[in-house]
PDB file of C-alpha atoms in Angstrom:
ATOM      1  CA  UNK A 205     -14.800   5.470  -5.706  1.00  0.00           C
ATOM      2  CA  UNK A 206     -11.877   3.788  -7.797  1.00  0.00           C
ATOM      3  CA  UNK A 207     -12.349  -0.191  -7.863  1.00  0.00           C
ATOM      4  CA  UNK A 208      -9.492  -1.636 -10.429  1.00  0.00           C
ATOM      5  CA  UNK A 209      -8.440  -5.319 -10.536  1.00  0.00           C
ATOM      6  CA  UNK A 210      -5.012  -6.373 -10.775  1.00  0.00           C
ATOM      7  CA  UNK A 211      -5.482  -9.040 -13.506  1.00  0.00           C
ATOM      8  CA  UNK A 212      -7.234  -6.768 -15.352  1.00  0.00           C
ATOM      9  CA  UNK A 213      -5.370  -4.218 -14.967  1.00  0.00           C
ATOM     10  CA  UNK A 214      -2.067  -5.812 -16.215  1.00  0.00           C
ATOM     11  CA  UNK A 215      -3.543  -6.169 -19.462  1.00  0.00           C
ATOM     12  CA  UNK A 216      -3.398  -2.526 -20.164  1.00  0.00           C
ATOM     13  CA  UNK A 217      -1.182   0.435 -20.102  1.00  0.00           C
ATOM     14  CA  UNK A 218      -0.732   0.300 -16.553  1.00  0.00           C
ATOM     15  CA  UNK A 219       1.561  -2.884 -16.343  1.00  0.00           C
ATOM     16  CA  UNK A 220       4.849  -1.495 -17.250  1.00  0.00           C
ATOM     17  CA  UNK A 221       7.596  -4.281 -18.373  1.00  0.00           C
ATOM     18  CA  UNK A 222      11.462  -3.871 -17.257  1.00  0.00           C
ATOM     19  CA  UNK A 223      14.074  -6.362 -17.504  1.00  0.00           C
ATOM     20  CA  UNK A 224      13.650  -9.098 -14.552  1.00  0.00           C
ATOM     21  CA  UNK A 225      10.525  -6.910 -12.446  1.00  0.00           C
ATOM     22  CA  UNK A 226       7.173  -5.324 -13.864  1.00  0.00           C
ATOM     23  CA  UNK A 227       4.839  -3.218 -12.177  1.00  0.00           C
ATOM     24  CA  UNK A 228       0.914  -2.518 -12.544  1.00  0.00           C
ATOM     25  CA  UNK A 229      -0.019   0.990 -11.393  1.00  0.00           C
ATOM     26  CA  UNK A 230      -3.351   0.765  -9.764  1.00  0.00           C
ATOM     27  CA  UNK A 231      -3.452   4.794  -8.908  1.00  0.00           C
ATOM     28  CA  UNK A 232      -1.024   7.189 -10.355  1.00  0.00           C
ATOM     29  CA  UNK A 233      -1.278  10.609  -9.846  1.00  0.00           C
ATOM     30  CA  UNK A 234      -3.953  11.628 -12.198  1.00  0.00           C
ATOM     31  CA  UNK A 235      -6.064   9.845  -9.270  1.00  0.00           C
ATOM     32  CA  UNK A 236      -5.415  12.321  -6.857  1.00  0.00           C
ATOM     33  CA  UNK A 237      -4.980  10.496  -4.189  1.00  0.00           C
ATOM     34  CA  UNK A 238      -1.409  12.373  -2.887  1.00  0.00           C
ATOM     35  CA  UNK A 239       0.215   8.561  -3.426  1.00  0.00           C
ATOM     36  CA  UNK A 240       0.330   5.922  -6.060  1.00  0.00           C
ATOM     37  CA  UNK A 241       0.013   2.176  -5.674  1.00  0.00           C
ATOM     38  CA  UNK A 242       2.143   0.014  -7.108  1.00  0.00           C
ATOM     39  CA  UNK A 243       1.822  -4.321  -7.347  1.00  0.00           C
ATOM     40  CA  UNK A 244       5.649  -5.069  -8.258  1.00  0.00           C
ATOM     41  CA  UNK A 245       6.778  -8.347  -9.096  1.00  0.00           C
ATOM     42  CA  UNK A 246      10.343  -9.285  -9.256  1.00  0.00           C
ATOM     43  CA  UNK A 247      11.348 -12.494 -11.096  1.00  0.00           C
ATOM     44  CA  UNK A 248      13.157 -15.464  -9.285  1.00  0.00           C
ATOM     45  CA  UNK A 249      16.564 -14.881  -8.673  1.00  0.00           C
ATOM     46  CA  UNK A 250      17.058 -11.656  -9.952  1.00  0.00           C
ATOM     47  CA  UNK A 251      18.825  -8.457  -8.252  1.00  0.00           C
ATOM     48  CA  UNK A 252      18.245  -5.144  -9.081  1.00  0.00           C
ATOM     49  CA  UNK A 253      20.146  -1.232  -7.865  1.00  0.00           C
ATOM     50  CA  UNK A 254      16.803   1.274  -7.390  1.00  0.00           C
ATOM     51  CA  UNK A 255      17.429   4.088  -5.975  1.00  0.00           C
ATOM     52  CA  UNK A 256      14.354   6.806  -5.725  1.00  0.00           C
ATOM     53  CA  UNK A 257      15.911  10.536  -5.312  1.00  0.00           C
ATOM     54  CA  UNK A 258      12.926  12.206  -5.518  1.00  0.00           C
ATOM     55  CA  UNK A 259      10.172   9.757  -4.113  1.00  0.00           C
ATOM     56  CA  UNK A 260       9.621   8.046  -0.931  1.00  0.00           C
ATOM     57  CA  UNK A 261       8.767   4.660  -1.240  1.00  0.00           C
ATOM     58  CA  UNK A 262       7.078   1.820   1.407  1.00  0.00           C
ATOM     59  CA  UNK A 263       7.182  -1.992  -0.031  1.00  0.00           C
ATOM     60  CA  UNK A 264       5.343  -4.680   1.576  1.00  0.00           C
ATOM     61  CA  UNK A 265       6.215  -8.115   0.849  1.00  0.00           C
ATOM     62  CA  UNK A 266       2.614  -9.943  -0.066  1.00  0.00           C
ATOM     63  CA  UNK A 267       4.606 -13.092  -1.562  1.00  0.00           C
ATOM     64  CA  UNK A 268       7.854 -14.391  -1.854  1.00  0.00           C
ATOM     65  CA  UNK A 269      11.368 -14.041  -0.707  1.00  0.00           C
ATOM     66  CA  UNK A 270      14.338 -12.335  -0.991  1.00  0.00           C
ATOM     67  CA  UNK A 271      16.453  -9.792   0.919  1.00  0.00           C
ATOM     68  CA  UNK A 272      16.852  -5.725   0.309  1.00  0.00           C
ATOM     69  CA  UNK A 273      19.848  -4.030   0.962  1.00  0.00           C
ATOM     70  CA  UNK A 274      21.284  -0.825   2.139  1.00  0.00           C
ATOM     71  CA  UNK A 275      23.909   0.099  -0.322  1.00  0.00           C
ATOM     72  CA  UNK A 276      24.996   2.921   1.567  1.00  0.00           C
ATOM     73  CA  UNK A 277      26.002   0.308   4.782  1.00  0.00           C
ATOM     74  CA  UNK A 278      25.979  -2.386   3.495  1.00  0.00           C
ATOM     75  CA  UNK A 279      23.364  -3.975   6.220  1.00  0.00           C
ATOM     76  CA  UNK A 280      21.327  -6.540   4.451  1.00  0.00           C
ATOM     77  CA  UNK A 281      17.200  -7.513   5.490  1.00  0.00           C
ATOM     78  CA  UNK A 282      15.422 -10.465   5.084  1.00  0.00           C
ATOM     79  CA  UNK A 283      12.382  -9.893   2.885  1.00  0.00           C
ATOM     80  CA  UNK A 284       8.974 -12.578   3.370  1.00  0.00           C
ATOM     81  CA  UNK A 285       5.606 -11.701   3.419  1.00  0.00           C
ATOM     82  CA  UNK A 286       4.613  -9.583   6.100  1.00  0.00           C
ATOM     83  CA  UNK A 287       7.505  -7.374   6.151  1.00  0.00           C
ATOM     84  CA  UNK A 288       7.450  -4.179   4.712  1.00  0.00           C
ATOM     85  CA  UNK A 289      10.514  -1.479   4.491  1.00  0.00           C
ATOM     86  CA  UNK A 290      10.105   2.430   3.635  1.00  0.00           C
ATOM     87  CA  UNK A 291      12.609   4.281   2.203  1.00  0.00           C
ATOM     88  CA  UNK A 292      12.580   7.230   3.865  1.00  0.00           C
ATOM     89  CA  UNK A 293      16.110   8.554   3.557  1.00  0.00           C
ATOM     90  CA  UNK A 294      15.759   8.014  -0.085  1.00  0.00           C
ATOM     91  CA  UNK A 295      18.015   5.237   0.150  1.00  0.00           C
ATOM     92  CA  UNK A 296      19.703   3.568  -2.367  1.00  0.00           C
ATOM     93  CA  UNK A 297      19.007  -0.816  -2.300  1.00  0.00           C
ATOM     94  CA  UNK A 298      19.636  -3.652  -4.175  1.00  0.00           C
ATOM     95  CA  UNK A 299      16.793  -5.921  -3.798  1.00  0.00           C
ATOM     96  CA  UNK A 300      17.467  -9.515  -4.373  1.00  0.00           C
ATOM     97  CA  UNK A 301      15.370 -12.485  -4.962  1.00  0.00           C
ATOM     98  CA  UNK A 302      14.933 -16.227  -3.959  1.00  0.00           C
ATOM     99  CA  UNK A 303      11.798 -17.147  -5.028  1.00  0.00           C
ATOM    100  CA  UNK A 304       9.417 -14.569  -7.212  1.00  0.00           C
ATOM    101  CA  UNK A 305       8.151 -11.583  -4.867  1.00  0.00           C
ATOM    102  CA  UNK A 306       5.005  -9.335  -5.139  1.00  0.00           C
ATOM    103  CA  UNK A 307       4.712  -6.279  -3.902  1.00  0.00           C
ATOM    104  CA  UNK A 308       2.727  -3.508  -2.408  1.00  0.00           C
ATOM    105  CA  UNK A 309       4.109  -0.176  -3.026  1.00  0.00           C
ATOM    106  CA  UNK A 310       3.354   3.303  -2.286  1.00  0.00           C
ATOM    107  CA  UNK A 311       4.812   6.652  -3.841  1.00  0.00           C
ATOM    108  CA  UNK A 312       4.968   9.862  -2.453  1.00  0.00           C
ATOM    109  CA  UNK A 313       4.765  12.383  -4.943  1.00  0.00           C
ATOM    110  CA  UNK A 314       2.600  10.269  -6.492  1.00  0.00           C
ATOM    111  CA  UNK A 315       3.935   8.265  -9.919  1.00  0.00           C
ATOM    112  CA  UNK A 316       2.733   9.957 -13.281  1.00  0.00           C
ATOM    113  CA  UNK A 317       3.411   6.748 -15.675  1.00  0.00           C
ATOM    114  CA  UNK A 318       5.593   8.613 -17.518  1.00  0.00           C
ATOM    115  CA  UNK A 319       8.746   8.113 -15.478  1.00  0.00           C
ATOM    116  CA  UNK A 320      11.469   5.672 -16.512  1.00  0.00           C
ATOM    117  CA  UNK A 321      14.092   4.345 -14.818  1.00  0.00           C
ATOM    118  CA  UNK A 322      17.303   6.393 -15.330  1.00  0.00           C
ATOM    119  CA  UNK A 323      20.925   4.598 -15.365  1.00  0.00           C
ATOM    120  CA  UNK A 324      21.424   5.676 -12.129  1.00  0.00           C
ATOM    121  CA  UNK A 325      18.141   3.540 -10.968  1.00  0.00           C
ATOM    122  CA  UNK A 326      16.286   6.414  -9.802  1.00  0.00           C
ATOM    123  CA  UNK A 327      12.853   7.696 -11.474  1.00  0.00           C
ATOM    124  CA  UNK A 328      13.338  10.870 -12.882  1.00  0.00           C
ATOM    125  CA  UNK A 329      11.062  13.791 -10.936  1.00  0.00           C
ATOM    126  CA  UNK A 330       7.848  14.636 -12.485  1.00  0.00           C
ATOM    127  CA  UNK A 331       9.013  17.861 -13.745  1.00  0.00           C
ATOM    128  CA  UNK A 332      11.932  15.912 -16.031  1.00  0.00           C
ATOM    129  CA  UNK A 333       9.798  12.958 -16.800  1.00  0.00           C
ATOM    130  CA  UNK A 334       8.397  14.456 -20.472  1.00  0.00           C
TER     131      UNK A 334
ATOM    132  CA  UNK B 103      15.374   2.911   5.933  1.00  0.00           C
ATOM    133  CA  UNK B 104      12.617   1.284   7.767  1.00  0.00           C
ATOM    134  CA  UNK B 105      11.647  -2.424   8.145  1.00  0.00           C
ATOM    135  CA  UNK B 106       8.853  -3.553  10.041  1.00  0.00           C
ATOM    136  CA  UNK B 107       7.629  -7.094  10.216  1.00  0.00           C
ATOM    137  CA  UNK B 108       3.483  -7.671  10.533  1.00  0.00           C
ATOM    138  CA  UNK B 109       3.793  -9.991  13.044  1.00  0.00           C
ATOM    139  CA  UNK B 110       5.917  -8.466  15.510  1.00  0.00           C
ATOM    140  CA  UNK B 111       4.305  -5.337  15.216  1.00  0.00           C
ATOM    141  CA  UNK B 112       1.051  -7.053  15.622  1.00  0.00           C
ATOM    142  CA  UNK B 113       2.707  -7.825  19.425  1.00  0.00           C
ATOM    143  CA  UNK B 114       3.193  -3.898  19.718  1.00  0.00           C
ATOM    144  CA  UNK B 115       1.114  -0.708  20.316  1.00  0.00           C
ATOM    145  CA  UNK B 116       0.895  -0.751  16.056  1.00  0.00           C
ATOM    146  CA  UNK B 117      -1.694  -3.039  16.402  1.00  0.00           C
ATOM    147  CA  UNK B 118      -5.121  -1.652  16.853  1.00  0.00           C
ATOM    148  CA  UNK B 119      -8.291  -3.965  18.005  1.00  0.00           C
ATOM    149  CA  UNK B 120     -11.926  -2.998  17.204  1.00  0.00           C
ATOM    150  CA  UNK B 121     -14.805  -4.837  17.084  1.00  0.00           C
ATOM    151  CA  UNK B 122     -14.923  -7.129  14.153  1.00  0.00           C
ATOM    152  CA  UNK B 123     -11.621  -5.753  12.968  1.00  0.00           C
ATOM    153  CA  UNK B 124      -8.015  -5.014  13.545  1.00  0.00           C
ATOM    154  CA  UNK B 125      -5.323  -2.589  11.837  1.00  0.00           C
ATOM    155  CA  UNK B 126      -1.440  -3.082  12.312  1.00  0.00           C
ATOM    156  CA  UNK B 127      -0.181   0.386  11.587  1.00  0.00           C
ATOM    157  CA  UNK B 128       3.484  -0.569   9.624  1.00  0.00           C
ATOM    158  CA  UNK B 129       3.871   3.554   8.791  1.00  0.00           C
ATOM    159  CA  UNK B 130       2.136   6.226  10.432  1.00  0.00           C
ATOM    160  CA  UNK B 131       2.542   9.944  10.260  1.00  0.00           C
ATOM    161  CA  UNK B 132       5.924  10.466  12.609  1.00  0.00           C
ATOM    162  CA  UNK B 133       7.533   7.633  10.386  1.00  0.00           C
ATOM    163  CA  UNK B 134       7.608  11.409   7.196  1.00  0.00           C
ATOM    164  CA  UNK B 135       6.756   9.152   4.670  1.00  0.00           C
ATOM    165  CA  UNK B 136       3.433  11.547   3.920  1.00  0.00           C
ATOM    166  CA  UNK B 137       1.260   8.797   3.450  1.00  0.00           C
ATOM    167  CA  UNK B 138       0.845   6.098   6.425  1.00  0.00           C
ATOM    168  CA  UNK B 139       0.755   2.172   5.932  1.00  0.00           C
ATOM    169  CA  UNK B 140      -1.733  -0.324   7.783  1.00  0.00           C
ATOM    170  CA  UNK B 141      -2.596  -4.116   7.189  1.00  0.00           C
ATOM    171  CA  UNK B 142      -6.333  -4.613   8.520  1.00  0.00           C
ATOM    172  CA  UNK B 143      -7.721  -7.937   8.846  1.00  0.00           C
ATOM    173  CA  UNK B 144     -11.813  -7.636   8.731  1.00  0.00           C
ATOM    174  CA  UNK B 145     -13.122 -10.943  10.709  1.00  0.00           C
ATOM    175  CA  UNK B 146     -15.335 -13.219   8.483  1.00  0.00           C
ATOM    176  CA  UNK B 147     -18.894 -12.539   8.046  1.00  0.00           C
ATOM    177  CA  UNK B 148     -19.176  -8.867   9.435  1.00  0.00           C
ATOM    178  CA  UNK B 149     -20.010  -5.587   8.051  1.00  0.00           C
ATOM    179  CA  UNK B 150     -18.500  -2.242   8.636  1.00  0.00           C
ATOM    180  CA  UNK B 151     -19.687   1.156   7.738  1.00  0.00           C
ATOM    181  CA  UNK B 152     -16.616   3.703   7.431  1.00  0.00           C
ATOM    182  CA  UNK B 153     -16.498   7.170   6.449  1.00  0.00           C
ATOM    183  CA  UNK B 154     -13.138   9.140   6.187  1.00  0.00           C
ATOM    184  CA  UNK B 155     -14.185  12.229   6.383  1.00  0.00           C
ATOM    185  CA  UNK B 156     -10.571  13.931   6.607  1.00  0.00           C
ATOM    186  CA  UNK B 157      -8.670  10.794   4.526  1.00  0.00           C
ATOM    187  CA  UNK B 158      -8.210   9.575   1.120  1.00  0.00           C
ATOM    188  CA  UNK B 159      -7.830   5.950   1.931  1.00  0.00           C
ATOM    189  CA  UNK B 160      -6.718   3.383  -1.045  1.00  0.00           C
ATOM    190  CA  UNK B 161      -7.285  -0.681   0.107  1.00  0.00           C
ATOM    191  CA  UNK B 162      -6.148  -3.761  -1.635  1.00  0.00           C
ATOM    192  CA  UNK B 163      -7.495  -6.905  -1.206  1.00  0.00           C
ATOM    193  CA  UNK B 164      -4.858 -10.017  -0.150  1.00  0.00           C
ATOM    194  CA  UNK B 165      -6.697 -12.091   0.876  1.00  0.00           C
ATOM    195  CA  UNK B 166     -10.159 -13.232   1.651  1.00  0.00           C
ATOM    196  CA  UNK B 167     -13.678 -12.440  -0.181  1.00  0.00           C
ATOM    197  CA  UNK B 168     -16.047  -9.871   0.411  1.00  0.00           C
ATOM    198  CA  UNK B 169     -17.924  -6.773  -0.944  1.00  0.00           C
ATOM    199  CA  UNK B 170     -18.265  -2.650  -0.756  1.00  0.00           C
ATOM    200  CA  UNK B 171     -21.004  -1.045  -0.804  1.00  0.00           C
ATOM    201  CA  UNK B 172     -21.311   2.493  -2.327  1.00  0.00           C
ATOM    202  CA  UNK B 173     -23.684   3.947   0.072  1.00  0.00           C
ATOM    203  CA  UNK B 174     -24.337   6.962  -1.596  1.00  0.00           C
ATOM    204  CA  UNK B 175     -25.604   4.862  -4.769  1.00  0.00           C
ATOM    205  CA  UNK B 176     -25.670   1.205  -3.609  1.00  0.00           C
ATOM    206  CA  UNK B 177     -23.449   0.233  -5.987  1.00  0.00           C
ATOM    207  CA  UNK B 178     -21.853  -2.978  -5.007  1.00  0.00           C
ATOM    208  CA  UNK B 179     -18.387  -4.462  -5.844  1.00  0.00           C
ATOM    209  CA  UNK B 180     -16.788  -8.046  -5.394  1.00  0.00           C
ATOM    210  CA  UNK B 181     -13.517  -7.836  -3.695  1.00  0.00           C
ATOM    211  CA  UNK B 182     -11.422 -10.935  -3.993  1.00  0.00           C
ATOM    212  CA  UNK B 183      -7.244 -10.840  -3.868  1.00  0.00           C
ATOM    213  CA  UNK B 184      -6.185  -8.631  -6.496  1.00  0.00           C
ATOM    214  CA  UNK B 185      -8.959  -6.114  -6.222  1.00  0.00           C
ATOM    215  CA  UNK B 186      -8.376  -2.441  -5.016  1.00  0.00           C
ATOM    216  CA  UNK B 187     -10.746   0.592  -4.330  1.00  0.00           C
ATOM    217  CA  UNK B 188     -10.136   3.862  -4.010  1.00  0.00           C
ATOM    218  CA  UNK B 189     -11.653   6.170  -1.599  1.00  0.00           C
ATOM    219  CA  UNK B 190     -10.949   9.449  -3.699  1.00  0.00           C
ATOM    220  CA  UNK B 191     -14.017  11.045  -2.681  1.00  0.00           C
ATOM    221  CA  UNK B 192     -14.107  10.345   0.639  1.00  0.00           C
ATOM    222  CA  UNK B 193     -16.912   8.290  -0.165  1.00  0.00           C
ATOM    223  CA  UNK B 194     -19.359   6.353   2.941  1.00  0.00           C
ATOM    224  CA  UNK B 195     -18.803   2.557   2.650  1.00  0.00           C
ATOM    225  CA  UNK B 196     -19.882  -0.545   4.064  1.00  0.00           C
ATOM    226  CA  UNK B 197     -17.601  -3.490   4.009  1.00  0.00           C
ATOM    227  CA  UNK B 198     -19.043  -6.816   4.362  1.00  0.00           C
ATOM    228  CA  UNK B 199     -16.707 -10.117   4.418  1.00  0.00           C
ATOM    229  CA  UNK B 200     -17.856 -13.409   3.599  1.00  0.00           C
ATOM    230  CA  UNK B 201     -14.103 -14.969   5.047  1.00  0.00           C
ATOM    231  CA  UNK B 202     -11.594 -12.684   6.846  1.00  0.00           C
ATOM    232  CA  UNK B 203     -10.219  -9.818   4.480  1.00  0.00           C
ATOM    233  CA  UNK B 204      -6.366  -8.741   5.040  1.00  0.00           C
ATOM    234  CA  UNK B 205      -6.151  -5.463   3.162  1.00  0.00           C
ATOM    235  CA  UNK B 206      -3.297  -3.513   2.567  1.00  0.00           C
ATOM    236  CA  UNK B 207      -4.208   0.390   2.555  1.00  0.00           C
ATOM    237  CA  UNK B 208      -2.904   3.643   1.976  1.00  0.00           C
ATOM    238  CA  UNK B 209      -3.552   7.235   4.060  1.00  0.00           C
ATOM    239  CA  UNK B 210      -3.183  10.431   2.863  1.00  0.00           C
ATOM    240  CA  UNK B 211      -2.813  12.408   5.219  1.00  0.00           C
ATOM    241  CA  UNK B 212      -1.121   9.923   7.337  1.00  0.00           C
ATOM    242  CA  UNK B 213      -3.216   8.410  10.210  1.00  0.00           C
ATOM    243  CA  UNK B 214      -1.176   9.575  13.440  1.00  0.00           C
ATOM    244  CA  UNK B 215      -2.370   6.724  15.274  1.00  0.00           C
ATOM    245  CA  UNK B 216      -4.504   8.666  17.869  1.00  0.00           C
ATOM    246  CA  UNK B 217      -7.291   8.714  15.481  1.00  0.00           C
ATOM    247  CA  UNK B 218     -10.457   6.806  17.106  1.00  0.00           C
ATOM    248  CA  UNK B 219     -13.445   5.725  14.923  1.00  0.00           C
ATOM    249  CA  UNK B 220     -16.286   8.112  15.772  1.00  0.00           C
ATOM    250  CA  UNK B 221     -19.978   7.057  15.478  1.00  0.00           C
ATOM    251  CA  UNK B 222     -20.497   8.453  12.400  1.00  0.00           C
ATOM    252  CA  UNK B 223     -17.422   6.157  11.162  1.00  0.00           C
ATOM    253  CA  UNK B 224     -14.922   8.623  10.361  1.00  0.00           C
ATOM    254  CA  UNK B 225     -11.642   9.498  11.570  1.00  0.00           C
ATOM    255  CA  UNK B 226     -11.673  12.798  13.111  1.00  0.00           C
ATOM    256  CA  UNK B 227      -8.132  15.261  11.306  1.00  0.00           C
ATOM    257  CA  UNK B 228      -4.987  15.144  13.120  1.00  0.00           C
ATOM    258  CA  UNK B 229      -5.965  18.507  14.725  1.00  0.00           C
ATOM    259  CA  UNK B 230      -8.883  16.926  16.574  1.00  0.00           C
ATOM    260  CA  UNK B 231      -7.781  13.852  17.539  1.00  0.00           C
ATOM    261  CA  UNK B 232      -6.449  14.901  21.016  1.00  0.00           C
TER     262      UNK B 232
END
């Protein structure tokens, strides 16, 4: 069994910084799970293009407020806690911000912790990640 | 994309009653994410023995204070918001709340949602849950 703490988690390697969001990995794929687990928080009033090409992602709003939306139609969702989206057409989002949000996020693959975010907003795939 | 809301799927078929707990499946395995997505509340002061058998099974704590139990070496761990375990060898748990839990877990493989709990706490695999 795995048991990790967020708060002390974020004082290692596993928070990753980014301008306006961070992340703490709680399981990346060297946990062999088949998934990772992401908390995300996004800073207050702050917007931000992701767009995963080669993950699937589901994000469930624990705190905060905002609204995600589809870039591709343009259709906009309210974000609170309690609502979770998926992206399972690899969709590309802008997620927006009210007040600060956290996160619960899943990856399939898995996250390595070796992937950055590319121009383009999308993680690069394992495989181009080195 | 996908967006689900906790609380109206807790009005839907997603929303799974058993005694001393209930699971609002948000993602399950028809929704091709490859990992399904449920938000379990465990009542206050109960105790649960699980074993998934056929599932790797990550939870995070929300909200609410209680322990896991390690039953193959009674090792015992606080869980408090913030705190996740891991279930990456399909370890035998018991769960025991002191105020009601909502956890946020992880599936892999994805729970189809025909998937009782069987007396020896386990899900039974996809292919035998007919």
């Amino acid at each position: 069994m795995i048991v990790r703490d967020l708060n002390e988690a974020r004082e290692t390697e596993r928070l990753v910084n980014a301008e306006g969001w961070d992340s703490t990995r709680l399981l990346l794929a060297d946990d062999n799970m088949g998934f990772s687990f992401h908390i995300t928080r996004i800073h207050e009033n702050t917007s931000h293009v992701f767009h995963y090409k080669h993950h699937f992602e589901s994000v469930y709003c624990v705190s905060g407020e905002g609204t995600i939306e589809e870039l591709d139609t343009g259709k906009v969702h309210q974000i609170r806690p309690g609502v979770m989206y998926a992206l399972d057409q690899n969709d590309r989002h802008r997620l927006t911000t009210k007040s600060e949000m956290v996160m619960a996020c899943c990856f399939n693959p898995p996250v390595t912790g070796q992937e950055v975010h590319r121009e383009d907003g999308s993680y690069a795939p394992a495989s181009a990640a080195a």
